[in-house]
mmCIF file of C-alpha atoms in Angstrom:
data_model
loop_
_atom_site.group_PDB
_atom_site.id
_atom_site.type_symbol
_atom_site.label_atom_id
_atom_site.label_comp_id
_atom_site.label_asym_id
_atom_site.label_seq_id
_atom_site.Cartn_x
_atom_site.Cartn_y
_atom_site.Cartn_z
ATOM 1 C CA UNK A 1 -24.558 6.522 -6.831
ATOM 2 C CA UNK A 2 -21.030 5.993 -5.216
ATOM 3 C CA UNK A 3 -17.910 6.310 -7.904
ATOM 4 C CA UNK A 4 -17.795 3.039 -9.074
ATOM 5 C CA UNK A 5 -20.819 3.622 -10.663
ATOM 6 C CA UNK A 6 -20.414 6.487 -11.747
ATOM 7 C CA UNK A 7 -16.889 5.950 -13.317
ATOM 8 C CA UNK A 8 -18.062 2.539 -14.769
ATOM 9 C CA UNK A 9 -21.212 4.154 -16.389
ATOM 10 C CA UNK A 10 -19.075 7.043 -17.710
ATOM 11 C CA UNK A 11 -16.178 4.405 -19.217
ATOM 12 C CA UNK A 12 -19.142 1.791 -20.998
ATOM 13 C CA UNK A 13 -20.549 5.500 -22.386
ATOM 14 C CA UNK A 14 -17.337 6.376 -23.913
ATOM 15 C CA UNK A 15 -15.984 3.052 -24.808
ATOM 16 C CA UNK A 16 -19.556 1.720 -26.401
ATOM 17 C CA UNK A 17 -19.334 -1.731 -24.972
ATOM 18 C CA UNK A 18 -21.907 -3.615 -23.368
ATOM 19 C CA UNK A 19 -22.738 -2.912 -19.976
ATOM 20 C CA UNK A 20 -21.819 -6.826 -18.814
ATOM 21 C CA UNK A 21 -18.564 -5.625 -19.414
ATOM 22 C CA UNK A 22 -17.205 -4.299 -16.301
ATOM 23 C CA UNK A 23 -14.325 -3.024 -15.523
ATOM 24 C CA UNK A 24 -11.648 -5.243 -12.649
ATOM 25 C CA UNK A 25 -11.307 -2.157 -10.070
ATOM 26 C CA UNK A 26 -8.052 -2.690 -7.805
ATOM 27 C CA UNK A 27 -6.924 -0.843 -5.421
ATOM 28 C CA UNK A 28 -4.586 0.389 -2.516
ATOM 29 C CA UNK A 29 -5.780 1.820 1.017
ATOM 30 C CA UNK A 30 -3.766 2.971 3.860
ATOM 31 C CA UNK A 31 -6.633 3.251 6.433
ATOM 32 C CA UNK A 32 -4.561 4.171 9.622
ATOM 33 C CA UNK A 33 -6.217 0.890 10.885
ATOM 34 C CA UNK A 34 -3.177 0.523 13.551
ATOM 35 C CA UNK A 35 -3.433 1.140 16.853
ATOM 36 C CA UNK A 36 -1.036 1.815 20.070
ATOM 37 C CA UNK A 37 -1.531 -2.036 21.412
ATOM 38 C CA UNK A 38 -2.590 -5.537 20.259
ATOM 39 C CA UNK A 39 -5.962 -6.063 20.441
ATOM 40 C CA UNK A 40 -7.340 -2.861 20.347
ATOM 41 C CA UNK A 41 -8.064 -2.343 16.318
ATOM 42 C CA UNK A 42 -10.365 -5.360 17.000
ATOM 43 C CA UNK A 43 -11.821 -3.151 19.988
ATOM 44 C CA UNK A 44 -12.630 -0.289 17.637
ATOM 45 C CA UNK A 45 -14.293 -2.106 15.008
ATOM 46 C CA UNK A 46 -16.923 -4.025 17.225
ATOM 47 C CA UNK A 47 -18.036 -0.227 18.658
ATOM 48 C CA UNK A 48 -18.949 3.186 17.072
ATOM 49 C CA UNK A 49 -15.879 4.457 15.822
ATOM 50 C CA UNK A 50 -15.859 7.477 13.370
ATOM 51 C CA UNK A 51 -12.740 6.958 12.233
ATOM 52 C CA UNK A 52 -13.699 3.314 11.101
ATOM 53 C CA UNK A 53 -16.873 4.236 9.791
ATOM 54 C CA UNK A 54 -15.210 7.199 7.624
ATOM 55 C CA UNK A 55 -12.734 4.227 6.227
ATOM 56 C CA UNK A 56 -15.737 1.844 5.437
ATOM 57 C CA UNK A 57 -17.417 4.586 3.409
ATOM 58 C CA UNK A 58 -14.718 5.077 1.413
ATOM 59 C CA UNK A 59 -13.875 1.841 0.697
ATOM 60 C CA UNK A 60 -17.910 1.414 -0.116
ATOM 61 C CA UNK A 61 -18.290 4.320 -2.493
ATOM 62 C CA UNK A 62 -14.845 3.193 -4.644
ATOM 63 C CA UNK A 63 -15.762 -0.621 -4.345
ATOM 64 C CA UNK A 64 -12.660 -2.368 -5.533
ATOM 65 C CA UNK A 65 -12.847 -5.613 -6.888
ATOM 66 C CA UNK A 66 -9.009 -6.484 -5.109
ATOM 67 C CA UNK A 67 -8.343 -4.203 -2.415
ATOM 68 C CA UNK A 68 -4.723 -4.064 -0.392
ATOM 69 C CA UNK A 69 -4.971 -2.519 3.130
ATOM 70 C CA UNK A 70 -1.972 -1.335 4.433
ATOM 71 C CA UNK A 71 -1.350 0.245 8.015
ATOM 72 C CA UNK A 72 -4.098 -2.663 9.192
ATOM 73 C CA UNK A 73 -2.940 -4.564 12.329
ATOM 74 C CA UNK A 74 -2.477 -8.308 12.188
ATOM 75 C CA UNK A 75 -3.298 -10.666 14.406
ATOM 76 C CA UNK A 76 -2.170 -14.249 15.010
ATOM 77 C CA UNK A 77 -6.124 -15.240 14.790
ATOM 78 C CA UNK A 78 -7.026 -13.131 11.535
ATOM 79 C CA UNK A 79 -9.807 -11.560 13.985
ATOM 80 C CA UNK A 80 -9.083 -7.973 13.203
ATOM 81 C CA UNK A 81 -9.445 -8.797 9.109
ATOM 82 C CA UNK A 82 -12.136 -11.199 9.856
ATOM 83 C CA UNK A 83 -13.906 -7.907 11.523
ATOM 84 C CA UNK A 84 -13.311 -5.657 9.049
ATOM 85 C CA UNK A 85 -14.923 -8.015 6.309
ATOM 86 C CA UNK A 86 -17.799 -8.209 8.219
ATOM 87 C CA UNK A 87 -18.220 -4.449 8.522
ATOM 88 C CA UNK A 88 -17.547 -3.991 4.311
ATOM 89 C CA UNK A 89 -20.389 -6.620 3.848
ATOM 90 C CA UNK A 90 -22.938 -4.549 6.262
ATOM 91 C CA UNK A 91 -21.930 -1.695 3.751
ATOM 92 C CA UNK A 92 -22.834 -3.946 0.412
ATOM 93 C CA UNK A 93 -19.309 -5.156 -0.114
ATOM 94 C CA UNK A 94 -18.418 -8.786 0.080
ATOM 95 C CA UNK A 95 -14.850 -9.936 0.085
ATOM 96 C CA UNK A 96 -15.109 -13.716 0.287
ATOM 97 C CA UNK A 97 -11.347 -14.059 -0.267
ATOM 98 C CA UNK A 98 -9.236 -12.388 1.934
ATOM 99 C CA UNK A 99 -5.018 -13.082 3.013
ATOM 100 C CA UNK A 100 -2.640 -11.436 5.267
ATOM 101 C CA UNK A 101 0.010 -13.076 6.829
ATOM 102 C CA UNK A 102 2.949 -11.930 9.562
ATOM 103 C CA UNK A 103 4.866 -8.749 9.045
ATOM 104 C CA UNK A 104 8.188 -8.343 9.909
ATOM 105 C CA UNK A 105 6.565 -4.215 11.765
ATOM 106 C CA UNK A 106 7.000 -5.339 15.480
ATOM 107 C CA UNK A 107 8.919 -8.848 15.208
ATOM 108 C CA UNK A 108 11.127 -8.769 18.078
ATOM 109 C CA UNK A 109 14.619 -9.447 17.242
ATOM 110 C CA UNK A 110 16.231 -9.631 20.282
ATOM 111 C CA UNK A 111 18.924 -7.326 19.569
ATOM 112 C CA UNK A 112 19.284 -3.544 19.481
ATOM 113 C CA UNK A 113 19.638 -2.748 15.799
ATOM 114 C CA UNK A 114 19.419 0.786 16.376
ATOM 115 C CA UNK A 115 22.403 0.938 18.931
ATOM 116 C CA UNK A 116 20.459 3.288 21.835
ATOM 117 C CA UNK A 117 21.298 0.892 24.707
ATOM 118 C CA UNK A 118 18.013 -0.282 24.807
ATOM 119 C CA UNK A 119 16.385 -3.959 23.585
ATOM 120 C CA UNK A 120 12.598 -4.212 22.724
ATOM 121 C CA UNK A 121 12.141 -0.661 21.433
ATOM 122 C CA UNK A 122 9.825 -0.089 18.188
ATOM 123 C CA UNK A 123 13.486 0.493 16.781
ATOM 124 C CA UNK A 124 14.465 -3.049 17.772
ATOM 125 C CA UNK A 125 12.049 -4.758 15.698
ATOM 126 C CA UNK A 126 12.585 -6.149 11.814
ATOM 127 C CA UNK A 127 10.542 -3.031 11.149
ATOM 128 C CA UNK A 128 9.149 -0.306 13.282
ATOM 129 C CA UNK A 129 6.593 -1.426 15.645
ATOM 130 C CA UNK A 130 5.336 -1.718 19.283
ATOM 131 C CA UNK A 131 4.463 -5.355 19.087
ATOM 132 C CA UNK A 132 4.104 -7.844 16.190
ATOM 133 C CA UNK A 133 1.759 -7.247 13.532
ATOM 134 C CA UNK A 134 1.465 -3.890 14.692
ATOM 135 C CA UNK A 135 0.824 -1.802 10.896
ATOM 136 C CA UNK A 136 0.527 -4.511 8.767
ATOM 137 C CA UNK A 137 -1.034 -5.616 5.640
ATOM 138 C CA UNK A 138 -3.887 -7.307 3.910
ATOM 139 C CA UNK A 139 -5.912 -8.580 0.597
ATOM 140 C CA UNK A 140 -9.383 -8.225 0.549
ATOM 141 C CA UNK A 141 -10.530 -9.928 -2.653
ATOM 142 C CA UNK A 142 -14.214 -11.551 -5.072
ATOM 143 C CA UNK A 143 -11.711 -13.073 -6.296
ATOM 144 C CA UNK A 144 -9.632 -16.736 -5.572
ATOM 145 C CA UNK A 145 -6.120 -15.752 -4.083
ATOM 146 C CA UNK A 146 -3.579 -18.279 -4.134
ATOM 147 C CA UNK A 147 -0.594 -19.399 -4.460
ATOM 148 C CA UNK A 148 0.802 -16.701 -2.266
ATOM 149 C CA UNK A 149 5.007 -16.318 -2.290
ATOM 150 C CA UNK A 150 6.105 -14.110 0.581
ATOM 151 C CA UNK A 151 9.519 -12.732 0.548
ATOM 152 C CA UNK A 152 8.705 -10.990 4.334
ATOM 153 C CA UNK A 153 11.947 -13.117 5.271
ATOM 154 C CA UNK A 154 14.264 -11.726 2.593
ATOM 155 C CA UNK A 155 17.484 -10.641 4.422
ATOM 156 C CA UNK A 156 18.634 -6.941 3.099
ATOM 157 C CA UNK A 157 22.225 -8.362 2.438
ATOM 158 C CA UNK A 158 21.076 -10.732 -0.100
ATOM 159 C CA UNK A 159 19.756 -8.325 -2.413
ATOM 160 C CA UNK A 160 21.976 -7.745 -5.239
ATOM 161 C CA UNK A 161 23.587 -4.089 -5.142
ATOM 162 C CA UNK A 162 21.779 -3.425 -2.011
ATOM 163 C CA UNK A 163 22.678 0.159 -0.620
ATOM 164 C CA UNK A 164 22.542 -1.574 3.212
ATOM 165 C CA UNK A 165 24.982 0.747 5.592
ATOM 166 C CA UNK A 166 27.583 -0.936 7.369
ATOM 167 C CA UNK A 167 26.235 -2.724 10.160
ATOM 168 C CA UNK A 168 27.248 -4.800 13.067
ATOM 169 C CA UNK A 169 27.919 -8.640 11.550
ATOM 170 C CA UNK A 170 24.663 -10.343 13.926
ATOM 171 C CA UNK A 171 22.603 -7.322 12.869
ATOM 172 C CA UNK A 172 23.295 -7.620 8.985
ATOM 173 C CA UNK A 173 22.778 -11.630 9.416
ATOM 174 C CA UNK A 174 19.317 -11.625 10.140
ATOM 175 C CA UNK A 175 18.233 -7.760 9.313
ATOM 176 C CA UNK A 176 15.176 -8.027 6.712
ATOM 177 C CA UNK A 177 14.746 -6.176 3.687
ATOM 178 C CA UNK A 178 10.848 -5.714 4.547
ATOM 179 C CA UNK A 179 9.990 -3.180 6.721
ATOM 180 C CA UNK A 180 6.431 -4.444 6.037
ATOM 181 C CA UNK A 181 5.907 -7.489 3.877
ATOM 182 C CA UNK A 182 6.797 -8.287 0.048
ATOM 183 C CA UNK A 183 3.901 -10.442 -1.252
ATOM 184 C CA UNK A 184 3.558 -12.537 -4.650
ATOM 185 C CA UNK A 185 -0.397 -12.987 -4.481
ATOM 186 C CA UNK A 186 -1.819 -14.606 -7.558
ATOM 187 C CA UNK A 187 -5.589 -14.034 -7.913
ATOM 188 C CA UNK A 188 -7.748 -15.750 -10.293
ATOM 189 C CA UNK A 189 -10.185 -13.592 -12.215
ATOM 190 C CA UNK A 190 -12.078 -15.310 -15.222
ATOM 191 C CA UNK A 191 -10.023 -18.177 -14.715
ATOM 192 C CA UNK A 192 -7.068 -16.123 -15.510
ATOM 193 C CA UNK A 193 -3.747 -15.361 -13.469
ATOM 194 C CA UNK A 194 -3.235 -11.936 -11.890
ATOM 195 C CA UNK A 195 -0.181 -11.540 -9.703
ATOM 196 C CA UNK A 196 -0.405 -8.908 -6.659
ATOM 197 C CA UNK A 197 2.919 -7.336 -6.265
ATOM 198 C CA UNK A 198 1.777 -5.731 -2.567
ATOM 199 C CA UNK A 199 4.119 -4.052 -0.653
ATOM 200 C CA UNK A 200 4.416 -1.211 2.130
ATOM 201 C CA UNK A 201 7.667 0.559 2.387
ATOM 202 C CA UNK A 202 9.576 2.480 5.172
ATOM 203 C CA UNK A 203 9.215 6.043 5.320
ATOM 204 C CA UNK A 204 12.757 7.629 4.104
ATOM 205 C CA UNK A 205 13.231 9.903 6.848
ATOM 206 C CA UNK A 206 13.615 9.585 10.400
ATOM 207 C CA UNK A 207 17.046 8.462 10.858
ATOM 208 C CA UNK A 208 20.605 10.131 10.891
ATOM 209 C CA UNK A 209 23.642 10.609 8.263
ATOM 210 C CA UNK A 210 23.719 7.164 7.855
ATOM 211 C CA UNK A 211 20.527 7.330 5.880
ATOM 212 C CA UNK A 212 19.244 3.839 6.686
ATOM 213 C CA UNK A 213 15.788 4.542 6.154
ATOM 214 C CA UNK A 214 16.187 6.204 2.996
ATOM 215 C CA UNK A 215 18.472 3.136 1.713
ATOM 216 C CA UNK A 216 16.134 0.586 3.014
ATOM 217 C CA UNK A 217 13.109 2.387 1.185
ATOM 218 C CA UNK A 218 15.195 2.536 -2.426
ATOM 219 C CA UNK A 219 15.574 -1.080 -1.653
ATOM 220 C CA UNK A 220 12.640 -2.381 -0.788
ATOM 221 C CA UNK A 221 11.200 -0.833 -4.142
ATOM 222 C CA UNK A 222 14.370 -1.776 -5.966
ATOM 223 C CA UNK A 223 13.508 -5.868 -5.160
ATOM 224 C CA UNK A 224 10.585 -6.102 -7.352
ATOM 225 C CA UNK A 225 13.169 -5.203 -10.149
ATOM 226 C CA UNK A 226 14.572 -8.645 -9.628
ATOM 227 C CA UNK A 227 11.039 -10.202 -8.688
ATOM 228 C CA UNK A 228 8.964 -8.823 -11.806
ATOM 229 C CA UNK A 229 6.485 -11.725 -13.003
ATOM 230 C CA UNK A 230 6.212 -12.153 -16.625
ATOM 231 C CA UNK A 231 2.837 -12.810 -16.100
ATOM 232 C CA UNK A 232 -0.013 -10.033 -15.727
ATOM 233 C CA UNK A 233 1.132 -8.302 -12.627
ATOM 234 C CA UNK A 234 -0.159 -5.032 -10.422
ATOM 235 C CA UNK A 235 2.086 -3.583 -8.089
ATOM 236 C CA UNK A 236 0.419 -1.759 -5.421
ATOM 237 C CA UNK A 237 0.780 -0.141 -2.027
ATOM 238 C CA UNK A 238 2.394 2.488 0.224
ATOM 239 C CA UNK A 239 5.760 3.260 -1.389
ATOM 240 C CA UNK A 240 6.392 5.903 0.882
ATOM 241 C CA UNK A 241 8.171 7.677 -2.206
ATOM 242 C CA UNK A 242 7.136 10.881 -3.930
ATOM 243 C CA UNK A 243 9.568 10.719 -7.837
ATOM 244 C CA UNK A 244 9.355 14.749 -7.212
ATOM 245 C CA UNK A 245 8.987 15.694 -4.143
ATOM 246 C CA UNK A 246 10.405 12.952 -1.267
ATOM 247 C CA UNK A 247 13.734 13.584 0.882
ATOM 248 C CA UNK A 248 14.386 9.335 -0.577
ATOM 249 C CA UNK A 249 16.138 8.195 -2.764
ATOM 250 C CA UNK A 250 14.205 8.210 -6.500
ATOM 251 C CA UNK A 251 16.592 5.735 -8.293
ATOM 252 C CA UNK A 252 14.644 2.385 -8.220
ATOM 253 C CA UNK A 253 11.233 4.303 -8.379
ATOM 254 C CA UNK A 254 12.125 5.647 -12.042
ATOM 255 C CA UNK A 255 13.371 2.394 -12.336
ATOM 256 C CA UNK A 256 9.836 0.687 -11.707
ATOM 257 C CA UNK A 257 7.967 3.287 -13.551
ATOM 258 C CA UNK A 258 9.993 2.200 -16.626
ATOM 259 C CA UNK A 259 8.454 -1.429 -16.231
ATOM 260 C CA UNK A 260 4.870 -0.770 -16.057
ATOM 261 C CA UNK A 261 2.175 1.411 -16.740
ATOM 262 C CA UNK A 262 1.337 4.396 -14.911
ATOM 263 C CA UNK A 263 -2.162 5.106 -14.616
ATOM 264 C CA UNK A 264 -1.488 8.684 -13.506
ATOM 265 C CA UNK A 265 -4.474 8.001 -11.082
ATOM 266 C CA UNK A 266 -5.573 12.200 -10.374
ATOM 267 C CA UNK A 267 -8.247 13.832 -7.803
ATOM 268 C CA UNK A 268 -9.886 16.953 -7.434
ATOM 269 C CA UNK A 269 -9.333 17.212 -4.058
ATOM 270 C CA UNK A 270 -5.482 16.729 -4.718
ATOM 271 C CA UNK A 271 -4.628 19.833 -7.400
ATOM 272 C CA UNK A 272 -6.811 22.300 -5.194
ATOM 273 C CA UNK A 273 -4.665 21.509 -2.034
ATOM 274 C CA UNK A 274 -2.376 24.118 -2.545
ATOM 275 C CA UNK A 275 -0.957 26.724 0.151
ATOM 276 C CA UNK A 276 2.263 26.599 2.543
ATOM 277 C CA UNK A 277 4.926 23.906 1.475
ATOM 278 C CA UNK A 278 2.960 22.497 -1.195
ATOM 279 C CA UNK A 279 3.550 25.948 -3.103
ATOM 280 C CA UNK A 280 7.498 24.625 -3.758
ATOM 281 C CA UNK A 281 6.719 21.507 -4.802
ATOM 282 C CA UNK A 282 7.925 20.307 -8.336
ATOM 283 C CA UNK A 283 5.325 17.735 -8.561
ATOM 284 C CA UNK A 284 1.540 17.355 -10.068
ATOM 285 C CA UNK A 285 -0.681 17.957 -6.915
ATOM 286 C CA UNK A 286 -3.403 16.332 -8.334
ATOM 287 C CA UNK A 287 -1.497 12.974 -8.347
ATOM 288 C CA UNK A 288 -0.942 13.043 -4.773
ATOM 289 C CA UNK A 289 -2.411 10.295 -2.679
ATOM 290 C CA UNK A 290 -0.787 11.835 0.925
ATOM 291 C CA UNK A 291 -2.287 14.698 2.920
ATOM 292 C CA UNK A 292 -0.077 16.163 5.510
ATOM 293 C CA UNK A 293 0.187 19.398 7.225
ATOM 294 C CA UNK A 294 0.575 22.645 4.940
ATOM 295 C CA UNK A 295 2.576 24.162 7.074
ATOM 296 C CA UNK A 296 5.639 22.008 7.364
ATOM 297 C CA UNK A 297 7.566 19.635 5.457
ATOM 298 C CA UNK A 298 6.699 16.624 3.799
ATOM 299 C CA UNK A 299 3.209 18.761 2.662
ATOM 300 C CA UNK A 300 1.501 16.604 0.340
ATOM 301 C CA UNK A 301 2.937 13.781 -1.828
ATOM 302 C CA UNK A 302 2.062 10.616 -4.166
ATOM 303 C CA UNK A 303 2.792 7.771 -2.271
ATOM 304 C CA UNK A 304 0.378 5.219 -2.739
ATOM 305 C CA UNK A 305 0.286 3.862 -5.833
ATOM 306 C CA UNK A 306 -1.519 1.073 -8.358
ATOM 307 C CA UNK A 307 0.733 0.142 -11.185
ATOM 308 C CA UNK A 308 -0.237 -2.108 -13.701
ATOM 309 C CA UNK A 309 2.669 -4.301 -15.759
ATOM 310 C CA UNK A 310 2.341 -3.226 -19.623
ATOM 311 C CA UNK A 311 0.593 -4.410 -22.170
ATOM 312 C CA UNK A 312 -2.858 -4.465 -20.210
ATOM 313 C CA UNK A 313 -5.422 -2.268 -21.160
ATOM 314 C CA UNK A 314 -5.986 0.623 -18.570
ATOM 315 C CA UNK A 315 -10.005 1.823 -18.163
ATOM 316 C CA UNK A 316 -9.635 4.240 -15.657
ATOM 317 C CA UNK A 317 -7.819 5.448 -12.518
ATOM 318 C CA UNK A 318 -8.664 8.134 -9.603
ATOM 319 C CA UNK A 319 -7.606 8.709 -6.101
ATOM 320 C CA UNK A 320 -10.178 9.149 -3.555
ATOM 321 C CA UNK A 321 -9.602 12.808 -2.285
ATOM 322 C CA UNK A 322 -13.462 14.992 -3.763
ATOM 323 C CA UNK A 323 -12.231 18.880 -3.476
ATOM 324 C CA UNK A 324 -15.653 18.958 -1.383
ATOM 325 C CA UNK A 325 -19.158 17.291 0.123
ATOM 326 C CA UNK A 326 -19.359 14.351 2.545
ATOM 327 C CA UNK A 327 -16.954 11.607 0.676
ATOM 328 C CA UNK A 328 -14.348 14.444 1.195
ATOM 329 C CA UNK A 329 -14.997 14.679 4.767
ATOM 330 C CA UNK A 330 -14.954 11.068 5.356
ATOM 331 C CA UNK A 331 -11.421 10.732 3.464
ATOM 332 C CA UNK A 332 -10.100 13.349 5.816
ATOM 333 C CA UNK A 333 -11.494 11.637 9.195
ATOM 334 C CA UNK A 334 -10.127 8.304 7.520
ATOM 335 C CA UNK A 335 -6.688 8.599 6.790
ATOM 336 C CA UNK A 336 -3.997 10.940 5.881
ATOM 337 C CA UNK A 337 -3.615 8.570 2.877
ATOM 338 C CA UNK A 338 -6.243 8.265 0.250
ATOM 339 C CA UNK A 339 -7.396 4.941 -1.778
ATOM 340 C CA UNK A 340 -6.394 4.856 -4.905
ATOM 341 C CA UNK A 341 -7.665 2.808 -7.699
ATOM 342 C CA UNK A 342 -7.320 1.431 -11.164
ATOM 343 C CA UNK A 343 -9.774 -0.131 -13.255
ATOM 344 C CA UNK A 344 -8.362 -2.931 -15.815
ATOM 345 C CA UNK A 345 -10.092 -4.515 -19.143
ATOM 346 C CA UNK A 346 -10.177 -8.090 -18.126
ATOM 347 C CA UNK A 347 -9.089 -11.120 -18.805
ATOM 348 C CA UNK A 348 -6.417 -9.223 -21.173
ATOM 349 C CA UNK A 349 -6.393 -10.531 -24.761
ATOM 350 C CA UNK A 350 -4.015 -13.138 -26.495
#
């Protein structure tokens, strides 16, 4: 019996409701489903591949409703996601409904926006990345999606009280806020609106004193403060942001946190992965979602998250990181991210 059973028998149990009434599981995945070149994600899923394999059977034992992938390559034909579908419905899982559109990782820009000399670097591109598409994002969905609004063109400069560094006048003209993508996806679940807030932010490290990276991360978190639905919304996806224990910038975070509800999604796996840097850290382990070396900074971190908007009724959360057995070995060949998830009471009430 995989977890969604398990955590959907043990809710119904405690909640006394039927057992028609299931829970609407969404969640957020970043599967390491990039690769070094175009093409060659496509390559991996069509052969044995442990890695893929150990990513479908965690994806199959949580078995989210809405799922966002992020770190997935795109591809001008949608062969890649097309793929992947295919595998998740060998494994029981059928995502009829499925969207992922350009990323601004690996769209050439034709200029060198990190002032090395050098045009056509990863640096080069409207966010880091070899070639176009190359870590981008996706919806997997039961559900109808549609209308989708994507803000993936949003220039930096146009957000207001944007911490942009000064930058050459043709790079701030056409530098985008998006590192990844901003999405607006509005999926229809018992003929009722949901909006997707997905997103997947810059890391906030890897630059110098000018701290671009860790200014472009508070950012791209800070626009959903100006984009917040009044609608039923879930914002999900790599945040790249730890509120405890990041080198970023926390500001917007808090900010966020005090617009929806946090599920405090926890795992087993998390709180008893303790040992080298992780011994300093200030934050709950359990929450974490990020599994890096011990021995070295970042260590461990909540980064990933699933945050519902308030005022809908929360059933259950978890992150996908078992302390021990096979699920725990296939997280760890996966990804160094683990799914997280969050189980809603839907349609809300009036």
């Amino acid at each position: 019996m995989g977890i969604r059973a398990l955590a959907g028998a043990a809710l119904i149990a405690a909640l006394g409701v039927h057992a028609q009434a299931d829970p609407l599981r969404i969640a957020t995945y970043s599967p390491d489903l990039s690769r070094d070149g175009p093409g060659l994600l496509l390559r991996d899923l069509g052969r044995r591949d442990a890695q893929v394999a150990a990513v479908t059977r965690v994806i199959a034992e949580t078995r989210p409703d809405i799922l966002l992938l992020t770190d997935f390559d795109w591809d001008f034909d949608g062969e890649a996601l097309d793929a992947f579908a295919a595998l998740l419905a060998q494994a029981g899982l059928d995502y009829p409904h499925r969207f992922a559109a350009r990323p601004n990782s690996g769209m050439a820009t034709g200029l060198d926006l990190n002032a090395d000399g050098r045009l056509g670097t990863a640096d080069d591109a409207q966010g880091f990345g070899a070639f176009t598409g190359q870590g981008g994002m996706a919806i997997l969905s039961r559900h109808p999606i549609g209308p989708v609004t994507d803000y993936t063109e949003f220039l930096w400069r146009d957000l207001p009280g944007n911490l942009m560094p000064p930058l050459p006048e043709a790079v701030a003209a056409i530098r985008r806020l998006s590192s990844t993508a901003h999405w607006d996806a509005v999926i229809t679940v018992a003929d009722r609106p949901l909006h997707l807030l997905a997103m997947s932010a810059t890391p906030p490290v890897f630059d110098g004193p000018e701290d671009l990276n860790g200014r472009r991360n508070h950012d791209e978190l800070a626009f959903w403060l100006h984009h917040l639905p009044e609608a039923p919304f879930v914002l999900a996806g790599n945040l790249n942001l730890d509120p405890e224990d990041s080198e970023g910038r926390p500001q917007a975070l808090a900010r966020l946190m005090a617009q929806v509800a946090d599920p405090l999604p926890r795992s087993p796996g998390g709180a008893a992965a303790k040992g080298g840097v992780n011994d300093g850290h200030k934050g709950d382990p359990g929450l974490d979602s990020g599994d890096w070396p011990d021995d070295r900074p970042p260590g461990n971190l909540r980064v990933d998250y699933v945050l519902p908007s308030r005022g809908l009724k929360l059933l259950g959360a978890g992150v996908v990181w078992p302390a021990e057995g096979p699920l725990a070995q296939a997280a760890l060949t996966a990804s160094a991210h683990r799914l997280v998830w969050v189980d809603l009471d839907w349609p809300p009430g009036p």
